[in-house]
Structures are given as structure tokens and as C-alpha cells.
Coordinates of N, CA and C in Angstrom, one line a residue:
Chain A
A1 N -117.3 111.5 -100.1 CA -116.7 111.2 -101.9 C -117.2 110.1 -102.3
Q2 N -117.8 109.5 -103.4 CA -117.9 108.4 -103.9 C -116.8 108.1 -104.9
K3 N -116.7 106.5 -104.8 CA -115.0 106.3 -105.3 C -115.6 104.4 -105.9
V4 N -115.4 104.2 -106.8 CA -115.1 102.5 -107.5 C -114.2 102.3 -108.2
T5 N -113.7 101.6 -107.3 CA -112.0 100.8 -107.8 C -112.2 99.2 -108.8
Q6 N -111.4 99.2 -109.6 CA -111.7 98.1 -110.6 C -110.4 97.8 -110.4
A7 N -109.8 97.3 -109.9 CA -108.2 97.2 -109.9 C -107.6 95.9 -111.0
Q8 N -108.5 95.1 -111.5 CA -108.4 94.5 -112.6 C -108.4 95.0 -114.1
T9 N -107.2 95.3 -114.3 CA -107.6 96.3 -116.0 C -108.0 95.8 -117.2
E10 N -106.9 94.2 -117.5 CA -107.3 93.6 -118.3 C -107.3 92.0 -117.7
I11 N -108.1 91.3 -118.5 CA -108.0 90.1 -118.0 C -108.0 89.4 -119.3
S12 N -107.5 88.0 -119.9 CA -107.8 87.0 -120.3 C -108.2 85.5 -120.3
V13 N -109.0 85.1 -121.1 CA -109.2 84.0 -120.8 C -109.6 83.1 -121.9
V14 N -109.8 82.4 -121.9 CA -109.7 81.0 -122.8 C -111.5 80.7 -123.0
E15 N -112.3 81.1 -123.8 CA -113.3 80.1 -123.8 C -114.0 79.2 -122.9
K16 N -115.1 79.7 -122.4 CA -115.7 78.1 -121.4 C -115.0 78.1 -120.5
E17 N -114.0 79.3 -119.9 CA -113.7 79.6 -118.9 C -114.8 80.4 -117.7
D18 N -114.6 80.4 -116.9 CA -115.4 80.9 -115.8 C -114.3 82.8 -115.6
V19 N -115.1 83.6 -115.4 CA -113.8 84.6 -115.2 C -115.0 85.8 -114.0
T20 N -114.5 86.1 -113.5 CA -115.1 87.3 -112.3 C -114.4 88.5 -112.4
L21 N -115.1 89.5 -112.4 CA -114.8 90.9 -112.6 C -114.9 91.1 -111.0
D22 N -114.0 92.1 -110.2 CA -113.8 92.8 -109.5 C -114.5 94.0 -109.2
C23 N -115.2 94.6 -107.9 CA -115.7 96.3 -107.9 C -115.9 96.3 -106.5
V24 N -114.9 97.0 -106.1 CA -114.9 97.5 -104.6 C -115.5 99.1 -104.5
Y25 N -116.6 99.3 -103.9 CA -117.0 100.9 -104.1 C -116.5 101.8 -102.7
E26 N -116.9 102.6 -102.7 CA -116.6 103.7 -101.3 C -117.7 104.7 -101.5
T27 N -118.5 104.9 -100.4 CA -119.5 105.7 -100.6 C -120.0 106.3 -98.7
R28 N -120.4 107.3 -98.2 CA -120.8 107.1 -97.4 C -121.8 107.6 -97.1
D29 N -123.1 107.4 -98.1 CA -124.5 107.4 -98.2 C -124.8 106.1 -97.7
T30 N -126.4 105.8 -97.3 CA -126.9 104.3 -96.7 C -127.5 103.9 -98.1
T31 N -127.8 105.1 -98.8 CA -129.2 104.6 -100.1 C -128.2 105.0 -100.9
Y32 N -128.1 103.9 -102.0 CA -127.1 103.9 -102.9 C -127.9 103.1 -104.1
Y33 N -127.0 103.2 -105.2 CA -127.5 102.0 -106.7 C -126.0 101.7 -106.7
L34 N -125.6 100.4 -107.2 CA -124.2 100.0 -108.3 C -125.3 99.7 -109.7
F35 N -123.7 99.9 -110.2 CA -124.6 99.0 -111.9 C -122.8 98.4 -112.4
W36 N -123.2 97.9 -113.6 CA -123.2 97.5 -114.4 C -122.8 97.7 -115.7
Y37 N -122.1 98.1 -116.5 CA -122.2 98.5 -118.1 C -121.4 97.7 -118.8
K38 N -121.6 97.5 -120.0 CA -120.6 96.5 -121.2 C -120.6 97.4 -121.9
Q39 N -118.6 97.6 -122.4 CA -119.1 98.3 -123.5 C -118.1 97.5 -124.6
P40 N -119.3 97.0 -125.7 CA -118.0 95.8 -126.6 C -117.4 97.1 -127.8
P41 N -116.9 96.1 -128.5 CA -115.6 97.0 -129.2 C -116.8 98.2 -130.2
S42 N -117.7 98.2 -130.0 CA -118.4 98.9 -131.3 C -119.1 100.1 -130.4
G43 N -118.3 100.4 -129.1 CA -118.3 101.4 -128.4 C -119.5 102.0 -127.5
E44 N -120.6 101.5 -127.8 CA -121.9 101.7 -127.4 C -122.0 101.2 -125.3
L45 N -122.5 101.7 -124.6 CA -122.6 101.5 -123.4 C -123.8 100.6 -123.0
V46 N -123.8 99.6 -122.0 CA -125.1 98.2 -122.4 C -125.2 98.4 -121.3
F47 N -126.1 98.7 -120.2 CA -127.0 98.2 -119.4 C -126.9 96.8 -118.8
L48 N -126.1 96.3 -118.0 CA -126.4 94.5 -117.2 C -127.0 94.7 -116.2
I49 N -126.8 95.2 -115.5 CA -127.8 95.3 -113.5 C -127.4 96.4 -113.2
R50 N -129.0 96.9 -112.4 CA -128.7 97.8 -110.8 C -129.4 96.9 -110.0
R51 N -128.4 97.3 -109.1 CA -128.6 96.6 -107.7 C -129.1 98.3 -106.5
N52 N -129.9 97.7 -105.7 CA -129.7 99.1 -104.3 C -128.7 98.5 -103.4
S53 N -128.9 99.4 -102.5 CA -127.8 99.3 -101.4 C -128.8 98.1 -100.2
F54 N -129.9 98.0 -100.3 CA -130.2 97.2 -99.6 C -131.3 95.9 -99.9
D55 N -130.6 95.5 -101.4 CA -130.8 94.3 -101.7 C -129.6 93.6 -101.9
E56 N -129.3 92.7 -101.1 CA -127.9 91.8 -100.9 C -128.6 90.7 -101.5
Q57 N -129.4 90.1 -102.4 CA -129.4 89.1 -103.1 C -128.7 89.1 -104.0
N58 N -128.2 87.8 -104.0 CA -127.2 87.3 -105.3 C -128.1 87.4 -106.7
E59 N -127.7 87.9 -107.8 CA -128.8 87.6 -109.1 C -127.4 86.6 -110.0
I60 N -128.9 86.1 -110.4 CA -128.3 85.4 -111.7 C -128.8 85.4 -112.8
S61 N -128.5 86.0 -114.4 CA -129.3 86.0 -115.5 C -128.3 85.0 -116.0
G62 N -128.8 84.1 -116.9 CA -128.1 83.5 -117.7 C -126.7 83.0 -117.2
R63 N -125.4 83.3 -118.1 CA -124.1 82.7 -117.5 C -123.9 83.7 -116.6
Y64 N -124.6 85.0 -116.4 CA -124.1 86.6 -116.1 C -124.9 85.9 -114.4
S65 N -123.8 86.2 -113.5 CA -124.3 86.1 -111.9 C -123.0 87.8 -111.2
W66 N -124.0 88.2 -109.9 CA -123.4 89.0 -109.4 C -123.6 88.7 -107.7
N67 N -122.6 89.3 -107.2 CA -122.3 88.8 -105.8 C -122.1 90.0 -105.5
F68 N -123.2 90.7 -104.2 CA -123.5 92.2 -103.5 C -122.9 91.9 -102.2
Q69 N -122.2 92.4 -101.4 CA -121.2 92.2 -100.3 C -121.2 93.5 -99.6
K70 N -122.0 93.8 -99.1 CA -121.8 95.5 -98.1 C -120.6 95.3 -97.2
S71 N -120.5 94.1 -96.6 CA -119.6 94.3 -95.4 C -118.6 94.4 -95.8
T72 N -118.6 94.3 -97.1 CA -116.8 94.1 -97.8 C -116.8 95.6 -99.2
S73 N -117.7 96.0 -99.2 CA -118.3 97.1 -100.4 C -117.7 96.6 -101.3
S74 N -118.3 95.3 -101.7 CA -118.0 94.7 -103.1 C -119.3 94.7 -104.1
F75 N -118.8 94.1 -105.6 CA -120.3 94.0 -105.9 C -119.2 93.6 -107.8
N76 N -119.0 92.0 -107.3 CA -118.6 91.2 -108.3 C -119.2 90.9 -109.2
F77 N -118.6 90.5 -110.8 CA -119.8 89.8 -111.7 C -119.2 88.9 -112.4
T78 N -119.5 87.7 -112.1 CA -118.9 86.5 -112.5 C -119.5 86.3 -113.7
I79 N -118.7 85.9 -114.9 CA -119.1 85.4 -116.6 C -119.0 83.8 -116.5
T80 N -120.0 83.0 -116.5 CA -119.7 81.3 -116.3 C -119.6 81.1 -118.0
A81 N -118.6 80.0 -118.2 CA -118.5 79.4 -119.6 C -118.3 80.4 -120.4
S82 N -117.0 81.1 -120.7 CA -117.3 82.5 -121.8 C -117.2 82.1 -122.7
Q83 N -117.8 83.4 -123.6 CA -117.8 83.0 -124.5 C -117.1 84.5 -125.4
V84 N -116.5 84.0 -126.8 CA -115.8 85.2 -127.1 C -116.9 86.2 -127.1
V85 N -118.0 86.4 -127.5 CA -118.9 87.8 -127.6 C -119.1 88.5 -126.2
D86 N -118.2 87.9 -125.3 CA -118.2 87.9 -123.8 C -117.3 89.5 -123.9
S87 N -116.2 89.9 -125.1 CA -115.1 90.6 -125.1 C -115.3 91.8 -124.8
A88 N -114.8 92.7 -124.6 CA -115.6 93.8 -123.6 C -114.7 94.5 -122.9
V89 N -115.1 96.1 -122.9 CA -115.4 96.4 -121.1 C -115.8 96.6 -120.5
Y90 N -116.0 96.0 -119.3 CA -117.0 96.2 -118.2 C -116.7 97.6 -117.4
F91 N -117.6 97.9 -117.2 CA -117.8 99.3 -116.2 C -118.5 98.9 -115.0
C92 N -117.8 99.0 -113.8 CA -119.0 98.8 -112.6 C -119.0 100.8 -112.2
A93 N -120.2 100.6 -111.7 CA -120.5 102.2 -111.1 C -121.4 102.6 -110.4
L94 N -121.3 103.6 -109.7 CA -122.1 103.5 -108.2 C -122.7 105.3 -108.3
S95 N -124.4 105.1 -107.6 CA -124.6 106.5 -107.4 C -125.3 106.7 -106.4
K96 N -125.4 107.4 -105.9 CA -126.2 108.2 -104.9 C -127.5 107.8 -105.2
R97 N -128.5 107.7 -103.9 CA -130.2 107.9 -104.5 C -130.3 109.3 -103.3
D98 N -131.2 110.2 -103.7 CA -131.0 111.5 -103.1 C -132.1 112.0 -103.8
Y99 N -133.0 112.3 -103.0 CA -134.7 113.0 -103.1 C -134.5 114.1 -103.0
T100 N -133.4 114.8 -103.0 CA -132.9 116.5 -102.4 C -133.1 117.4 -103.7
G101 N -132.7 116.6 -104.9 CA -132.8 117.3 -105.9 C -130.6 117.4 -106.5
A102 N -130.3 116.9 -105.6 CA -128.8 117.1 -105.8 C -128.7 116.0 -107.2
N103 N -127.8 116.6 -107.5 CA -126.8 115.5 -108.7 C -126.8 113.9 -108.8
S104 N -127.3 113.0 -109.6 CA -127.4 111.9 -109.3 C -126.7 111.0 -110.3
K105 N -125.4 111.8 -110.2 CA -124.2 111.2 -111.6 C -123.9 110.0 -111.2
L106 N -123.4 109.5 -112.1 CA -122.7 107.9 -111.9 C -121.3 108.2 -111.7
T107 N -120.9 107.4 -110.9 CA -119.2 107.4 -110.9 C -118.7 106.1 -111.2
F108 N -117.8 106.1 -112.2 CA -117.5 104.8 -112.9 C -116.0 104.3 -112.3
G109 N -116.1 102.9 -112.2 CA -114.5 102.6 -112.4 C -113.5 103.2 -113.6
K110 N -112.3 102.7 -113.7 CA -111.9 102.6 -114.5 C -111.7 102.1 -115.8
G111 N -112.7 101.1 -115.5 CA -113.2 99.5 -116.8 C -112.1 98.1 -116.1
I112 N -112.4 97.4 -117.0 CA -112.0 96.2 -117.1 C -111.9 95.4 -118.2
T113 N -110.7 95.4 -118.9 CA -111.0 94.9 -120.7 C -110.9 93.3 -120.6
L114 N -111.8 92.6 -121.0 CA -112.2 91.0 -120.8 C -111.9 91.0 -122.4
S115 N -110.7 89.6 -122.4 CA -110.6 89.4 -123.9 C -110.7 87.8 -124.1
V116 N -111.5 87.4 -124.6 CA -112.2 86.0 -124.5 C -111.6 84.9 -125.5
R117 N -110.4 84.0 -125.6 CA -110.0 84.0 -126.8 C -110.6 82.6 -127.4
P118 N -110.4 82.2 -128.5 CA -111.5 81.1 -129.1 C -110.6 79.7 -128.7
Chain B
E1 N -139.2 102.9 -129.9 CA -138.0 102.9 -128.9 C -137.6 103.6 -128.4
A2 N -137.6 103.0 -127.2 CA -136.5 104.0 -126.2 C -135.4 104.2 -126.7
Q3 N -134.5 105.7 -126.4 CA -133.4 105.5 -127.6 C -133.0 106.8 -126.6
V4 N -131.7 107.3 -127.0 CA -131.0 108.3 -126.8 C -130.0 108.5 -128.0
T5 N -130.3 109.6 -128.4 CA -129.4 109.7 -129.9 C -128.6 110.8 -129.7
Q6 N -127.5 110.8 -130.4 CA -126.1 111.5 -130.3 C -125.6 111.6 -131.7
N7 N -125.8 112.8 -131.8 CA -124.9 113.0 -133.6 C -123.4 114.1 -133.1
P8 N -123.0 114.2 -134.1 CA -122.4 113.2 -135.2 C -121.9 111.9 -133.8
R9 N -121.9 110.4 -134.6 CA -121.0 109.6 -134.3 C -119.6 109.9 -134.0
Y10 N -119.2 110.3 -134.8 CA -117.4 110.7 -135.3 C -117.4 112.2 -135.9
L11 N -116.5 112.7 -135.6 CA -116.0 114.0 -135.5 C -114.5 114.3 -135.4
I12 N -114.2 114.8 -136.9 CA -112.4 115.3 -136.7 C -112.6 117.0 -136.8
T13 N -112.1 117.6 -136.3 CA -111.8 119.3 -136.1 C -110.9 119.7 -135.8
V14 N -110.8 121.1 -136.0 CA -109.5 121.8 -135.8 C -109.5 122.6 -134.3
T15 N -108.5 122.9 -133.6 CA -108.1 123.7 -132.6 C -109.2 125.0 -132.9
G16 N -110.1 125.7 -131.8 CA -110.6 126.9 -131.6 C -112.0 126.9 -132.7
K17 N -112.1 126.0 -133.9 CA -113.1 126.0 -134.7 C -114.4 125.1 -133.7
K18 N -115.4 126.3 -132.9 CA -116.7 126.0 -132.3 C -117.4 124.8 -133.0
L19 N -118.1 124.3 -131.9 CA -118.8 122.5 -132.5 C -120.0 122.8 -131.6
T20 N -120.6 121.7 -131.4 CA -122.0 121.2 -131.0 C -122.2 119.6 -131.4
V21 N -122.6 118.6 -130.3 CA -122.7 117.8 -130.4 C -124.5 117.6 -129.3
T22 N -125.0 116.9 -130.4 CA -126.3 116.9 -130.0 C -126.8 115.9 -129.2
C23 N -127.7 116.1 -128.4 CA -128.2 114.5 -127.6 C -129.9 114.7 -127.6
S24 N -130.8 114.0 -128.1 CA -132.0 113.6 -127.8 C -132.4 112.6 -127.3
Q25 N -133.7 112.5 -126.2 CA -134.4 111.4 -125.9 C -135.6 111.5 -126.0
N26 N -136.1 110.3 -126.1 CA -137.5 110.2 -126.2 C -138.1 109.9 -124.9
M27 N -137.6 109.5 -124.3 CA -138.1 108.7 -122.9 C -139.4 109.7 -121.5
N28 N -139.2 111.4 -122.3 CA -139.6 112.4 -121.6 C -138.9 112.5 -120.1
H29 N -137.4 111.5 -119.9 CA -136.6 111.9 -118.9 C -136.3 113.4 -118.1
E30 N -136.1 113.3 -117.2 CA -135.8 114.7 -116.6 C -134.2 114.6 -116.2
Y31 N -134.0 113.8 -116.1 CA -132.3 114.0 -115.6 C -131.6 113.6 -117.1
M32 N -130.7 114.6 -117.9 CA -129.7 114.1 -118.8 C -128.4 114.7 -118.2
S33 N -127.2 113.9 -118.6 CA -125.9 114.3 -118.4 C -124.8 114.1 -119.6
W34 N -123.8 114.6 -119.7 CA -123.0 114.1 -120.7 C -122.0 113.9 -119.8
Y35 N -120.9 112.8 -120.3 CA -119.7 112.3 -119.7 C -119.0 112.5 -121.0
R36 N -117.4 112.3 -120.4 CA -116.4 111.6 -121.4 C -115.5 110.6 -121.1
Q37 N -114.8 109.6 -121.8 CA -114.3 108.5 -121.7 C -113.2 108.7 -122.3
D38 N -111.7 108.4 -121.2 CA -110.6 108.5 -121.3 C -110.0 107.7 -121.3
P39 N -109.2 106.9 -122.1 CA -108.3 105.4 -121.7 C -107.3 105.8 -120.0
G40 N -107.7 104.7 -119.4 CA -107.4 104.4 -117.8 C -108.4 105.5 -117.1
L41 N -109.1 106.0 -117.5 CA -109.6 107.2 -116.5 C -111.3 106.9 -116.4
G42 N -111.6 106.0 -116.9 CA -113.1 105.5 -117.5 C -113.9 106.8 -117.6
L43 N -115.3 107.1 -117.4 CA -116.3 107.7 -117.7 C -116.6 108.9 -116.9
R44 N -116.3 110.3 -116.6 CA -116.5 111.0 -115.7 C -117.3 112.1 -116.3
Q45 N -118.4 112.8 -115.7 CA -119.2 113.6 -115.4 C -119.0 114.7 -116.4
I46 N -119.0 115.5 -117.3 CA -119.0 117.2 -117.6 C -120.0 118.0 -117.2
Y47 N -121.3 117.9 -117.1 CA -122.4 118.7 -117.4 C -123.5 117.9 -117.3
Y48 N -124.4 118.4 -116.3 CA -125.9 117.5 -116.1 C -126.8 118.2 -115.9
S49 N -128.1 117.7 -116.0 CA -129.8 118.7 -116.2 C -130.5 118.1 -115.7
M50 N -131.0 118.6 -114.4 CA -132.3 118.0 -113.9 C -133.5 118.1 -114.3
N51 N -133.4 119.3 -114.7 CA -134.8 119.4 -116.0 C -134.7 120.6 -116.6
V52 N -135.8 121.0 -117.9 CA -135.7 122.1 -118.5 C -135.0 124.0 -117.5
E53 N -134.2 124.2 -118.2 CA -133.2 125.8 -117.8 C -132.7 125.5 -116.5
V54 N -132.1 124.1 -116.1 CA -131.4 123.6 -114.6 C -130.5 122.9 -115.5
T55 N -129.2 123.5 -115.1 CA -128.1 122.8 -115.7 C -127.1 123.0 -114.3
D56 N -125.9 122.1 -114.7 CA -125.1 122.5 -113.3 C -123.9 121.6 -113.8
K57 N -122.7 122.1 -113.3 CA -121.2 121.3 -113.8 C -121.1 120.0 -113.4
G58 N -120.3 119.2 -113.6 CA -120.0 117.7 -113.6 C -118.5 118.1 -112.6
D59 N -117.7 117.2 -113.2 CA -116.7 116.8 -112.2 C -115.5 117.6 -113.3
V60 N -116.1 117.4 -114.2 CA -115.3 118.2 -115.7 C -115.5 119.0 -116.4
P61 N -116.2 120.5 -116.0 CA -116.5 120.9 -117.0 C -116.0 122.0 -117.9
E62 N -114.7 121.8 -117.3 CA -113.9 123.4 -118.1 C -113.8 123.2 -119.6
G63 N -113.9 124.4 -120.8 CA -114.4 123.9 -121.7 C -115.7 123.4 -122.4
Y64 N -116.3 123.5 -121.8 CA -117.6 123.2 -122.2 C -118.6 124.1 -121.7
K65 N -119.8 123.9 -122.7 CA -121.4 124.6 -122.3 C -121.9 123.6 -122.8
V66 N -123.2 123.8 -121.6 CA -124.8 122.9 -122.3 C -125.9 124.2 -122.3
S67 N -127.0 123.6 -123.1 CA -128.1 124.0 -122.6 C -129.4 123.1 -122.6
R68 N -130.6 123.7 -121.5 CA -131.6 122.7 -121.6 C -132.6 123.6 -121.9
K69 N -133.0 123.9 -123.3 CA -134.1 124.5 -123.6 C -135.7 123.6 -123.8
E70 N -135.3 122.6 -123.9 CA -136.2 122.0 -124.4 C -136.3 120.3 -123.1
K71 N -137.1 119.6 -122.8 CA -136.9 118.4 -122.0 C -136.0 117.2 -122.8
R72 N -136.1 117.4 -124.2 CA -136.1 115.9 -124.9 C -134.2 116.4 -125.2
N73 N -133.7 117.9 -125.4 CA -132.6 117.7 -125.7 C -131.6 118.2 -125.1
F74 N -130.1 118.1 -125.3 CA -128.9 118.7 -124.4 C -127.6 118.8 -125.0
P75 N -128.0 119.8 -125.8 CA -126.5 120.0 -126.4 C -125.1 119.9 -125.4
L76 N -123.9 119.5 -126.3 CA -122.8 119.9 -125.5 C -122.1 120.9 -126.5
I77 N -121.7 121.9 -126.0 CA -121.2 123.0 -127.1 C -119.9 123.3 -126.5
L78 N -118.8 122.6 -127.6 CA -117.1 123.6 -127.5 C -117.0 124.6 -128.4
E79 N -116.8 125.6 -127.5 CA -116.6 126.9 -127.9 C -115.4 126.8 -129.0
S80 N -114.2 126.7 -128.0 CA -113.1 126.4 -128.7 C -112.2 125.6 -128.5
P81 N -112.4 124.7 -129.3 CA -112.0 122.9 -129.1 C -110.0 122.7 -128.5
S82 N -110.4 122.5 -127.8 CA -108.6 122.2 -127.6 C -108.0 120.7 -128.2
P83 N -106.5 120.4 -128.5 CA -106.7 118.9 -128.7 C -106.9 117.9 -127.0
N84 N -107.0 119.0 -126.4 CA -107.1 117.4 -124.9 C -108.5 117.3 -125.2
Q85 N -109.3 117.8 -125.3 CA -110.8 117.7 -125.5 C -111.0 116.3 -126.2
T86 N -110.2 115.8 -127.0 CA -109.9 114.6 -127.7 C -110.5 113.3 -126.6
S87 N -111.7 112.8 -127.3 CA -112.5 112.0 -126.4 C -113.4 111.2 -126.9
L88 N -114.2 110.3 -126.3 CA -115.2 109.4 -126.3 C -116.6 110.1 -125.7
Y89 N -117.3 110.7 -126.2 CA -118.3 111.6 -125.2 C -119.5 110.8 -125.3
F90 N -120.2 110.7 -124.1 CA -122.0 109.9 -124.2 C -122.5 111.2 -123.4
C91 N -124.0 110.9 -123.8 CA -125.0 111.8 -123.4 C -125.7 110.7 -122.3
A92 N -126.3 111.0 -122.0 CA -127.2 109.6 -120.5 C -128.6 110.6 -120.2
S93 N -129.3 109.7 -120.4 CA -130.7 110.1 -119.5 C -131.4 109.1 -118.8
S94 N -132.0 109.3 -117.7 CA -132.9 108.9 -117.0 C -133.7 109.1 -116.3
L95 N -134.6 108.9 -115.4 CA -136.0 109.0 -115.8 C -136.3 110.3 -114.5
G96 N -135.6 110.4 -113.2 CA -135.8 111.7 -112.5 C -134.5 111.4 -111.4
V97 N -134.5 112.5 -110.8 CA -133.5 112.6 -109.8 C -134.1 111.7 -108.1
S98 N -135.3 111.4 -108.0 CA -135.6 111.0 -106.9 C -136.2 109.3 -107.5
S99 N -136.3 109.5 -108.6 CA -136.3 108.0 -109.3 C -135.5 107.1 -109.9
F100 N -134.5 107.3 -109.5 CA -133.3 106.4 -110.2 C -133.2 105.6 -111.0
T101 N -133.6 105.6 -112.0 CA -133.3 103.9 -112.5 C -131.8 103.8 -113.3
E102 N -131.6 103.0 -114.1 CA -130.6 103.0 -114.5 C -130.4 103.9 -116.0
A103 N -129.4 104.6 -116.3 CA -129.1 105.7 -117.3 C -129.3 105.0 -118.7
F104 N -129.6 105.8 -119.8 CA -129.9 105.4 -120.7 C -128.7 106.1 -121.3
F105 N -127.6 105.2 -122.4 CA -126.7 106.1 -122.8 C -126.9 105.9 -124.7
G106 N -126.6 107.2 -125.0 CA -126.4 107.4 -126.6 C -125.5 106.2 -127.2
Q107 N -125.1 106.6 -128.5 CA -124.0 105.9 -128.7 C -122.7 106.3 -128.8
G108 N -122.6 107.6 -128.0 CA -121.4 107.9 -128.2 C -120.6 108.7 -129.4
T109 N -120.0 109.6 -129.3 CA -119.4 110.6 -130.2 C -117.8 110.5 -129.7
R110 N -117.3 110.1 -131.1 CA -115.7 110.0 -131.0 C -114.9 111.4 -131.6
L111 N -114.4 112.2 -130.8 CA -114.3 113.4 -131.0 C -112.5 113.2 -131.1
T112 N -112.1 114.3 -132.3 CA -110.5 114.2 -132.8 C -110.8 115.7 -132.7
V113 N -109.7 116.6 -132.1 CA -109.6 117.8 -132.1 C -107.7 118.2 -132.6
V114 N -107.7 118.3 -133.5 CA -106.3 118.4 -134.2 C -105.6 120.0 -133.9

């Protein structure tokens, strides 16, 4: 069975602080995908990143960076110099990569509510 | 513009009154699914479909039905809604089971059953 744990439920920071959102996953598959989604107050789900299990390179996109470590089954997300517009709920998700036609559902963590204060 | 469209965005209904939430995608995706989001529980899969006329249960299918008569549409049907189905619902689509890309989500449907 797959599981995603986002132990932090709510984080509050002041604008311009750096913040790291933790994600730990469990899977028996050797091939899988990890995702981060952002859910702003308006409610939609915004895709941020996809990482496959064979690519452990860290990724940086502007103020966002992701650290994938298979050894600790973690896929952490860091926002540098946070801004008020970063206030949202952030979900980490896991999907197995399956060529057999089985359900490729996303298993989500419970989400982290990030509040960035001016 | 590539998108997944859900309707309605907001719905308040009474217990037992059948309703349908529509979902349509314009990306020719094979794989579609429905999720519900509840506080403290994250998103959980209700039903999924790997292609036309192929549907199956997800993790929380009780009280829901789906159909996939056309590739682009995947409606969610609540035959007899109950208050515990009050939730935020998302439809999602992705390219295919064997070439999994990110899931594209609809805007969400906030359902209240009184």
C-alpha cells in the first residue's frame, strides 16, 4: 500500500522567510512518481512538480526548490523568500508507474496549510 | 486551452435528491478519476476510468456512481445524497495509464447536502 505523510499541518511565517514543507512517502514499488500541488484559497489544484523515482536530482524553479532523497523516502519542498501569494494548502502526492492497466491513482498527503504574513 | 471543466462549481441540495456533477476534458486523455477532499483527510479517490466503458472503484466509492460513455466526459452521480457526502469534489484526467503525466484537475465542485 502507498502512503504519504505530511506531518506539518499548519505553518505560519513572515514574508521573506524561507520555509520547508516536508513530505515522507511509503511504497513498495521501485518505479513511481512524486508530485506537489498547490491549492490557493480559490480552491483549485495547481500542479507544481513531478519527479520520477529514478531522478534524484534536486530541482529549482524560481523561489521554489525540491529535495528528493530516496534513502529517507522524502520529497521536501522549500520556498525561498516567501511571499503572501504563497499562502495556500500544499499537497504532496505519490503515484505508481504501472504498465499493466492498473489504477494509477494519486495518493495524497493530508496537506500543509501555509500562511505567509506581511 | 487544455482544461478539465466541472459543473456546477457550487451546489446545495437536500438529502435524497439525485444529482450529477459533470466533468469534461479536451485533452483526449484516457485516464479520468474523481476525488473528494475533506478537512484533515486530504484527497481520496472515489472512482476512476481507464478508458471508454471501463470504470472501477477507488478508495471511497460508496454512494457514488460514474459512467464513461465518451472519452471526454466522466460524470459523477449521487443517486441519493446524504449529509456525509458534503465535500469538495475534483475531477482529474491524465494522458494514460502507461504514460503517466501529471493529473490535470478541474476547478472543484463544492457540494453541500442538507
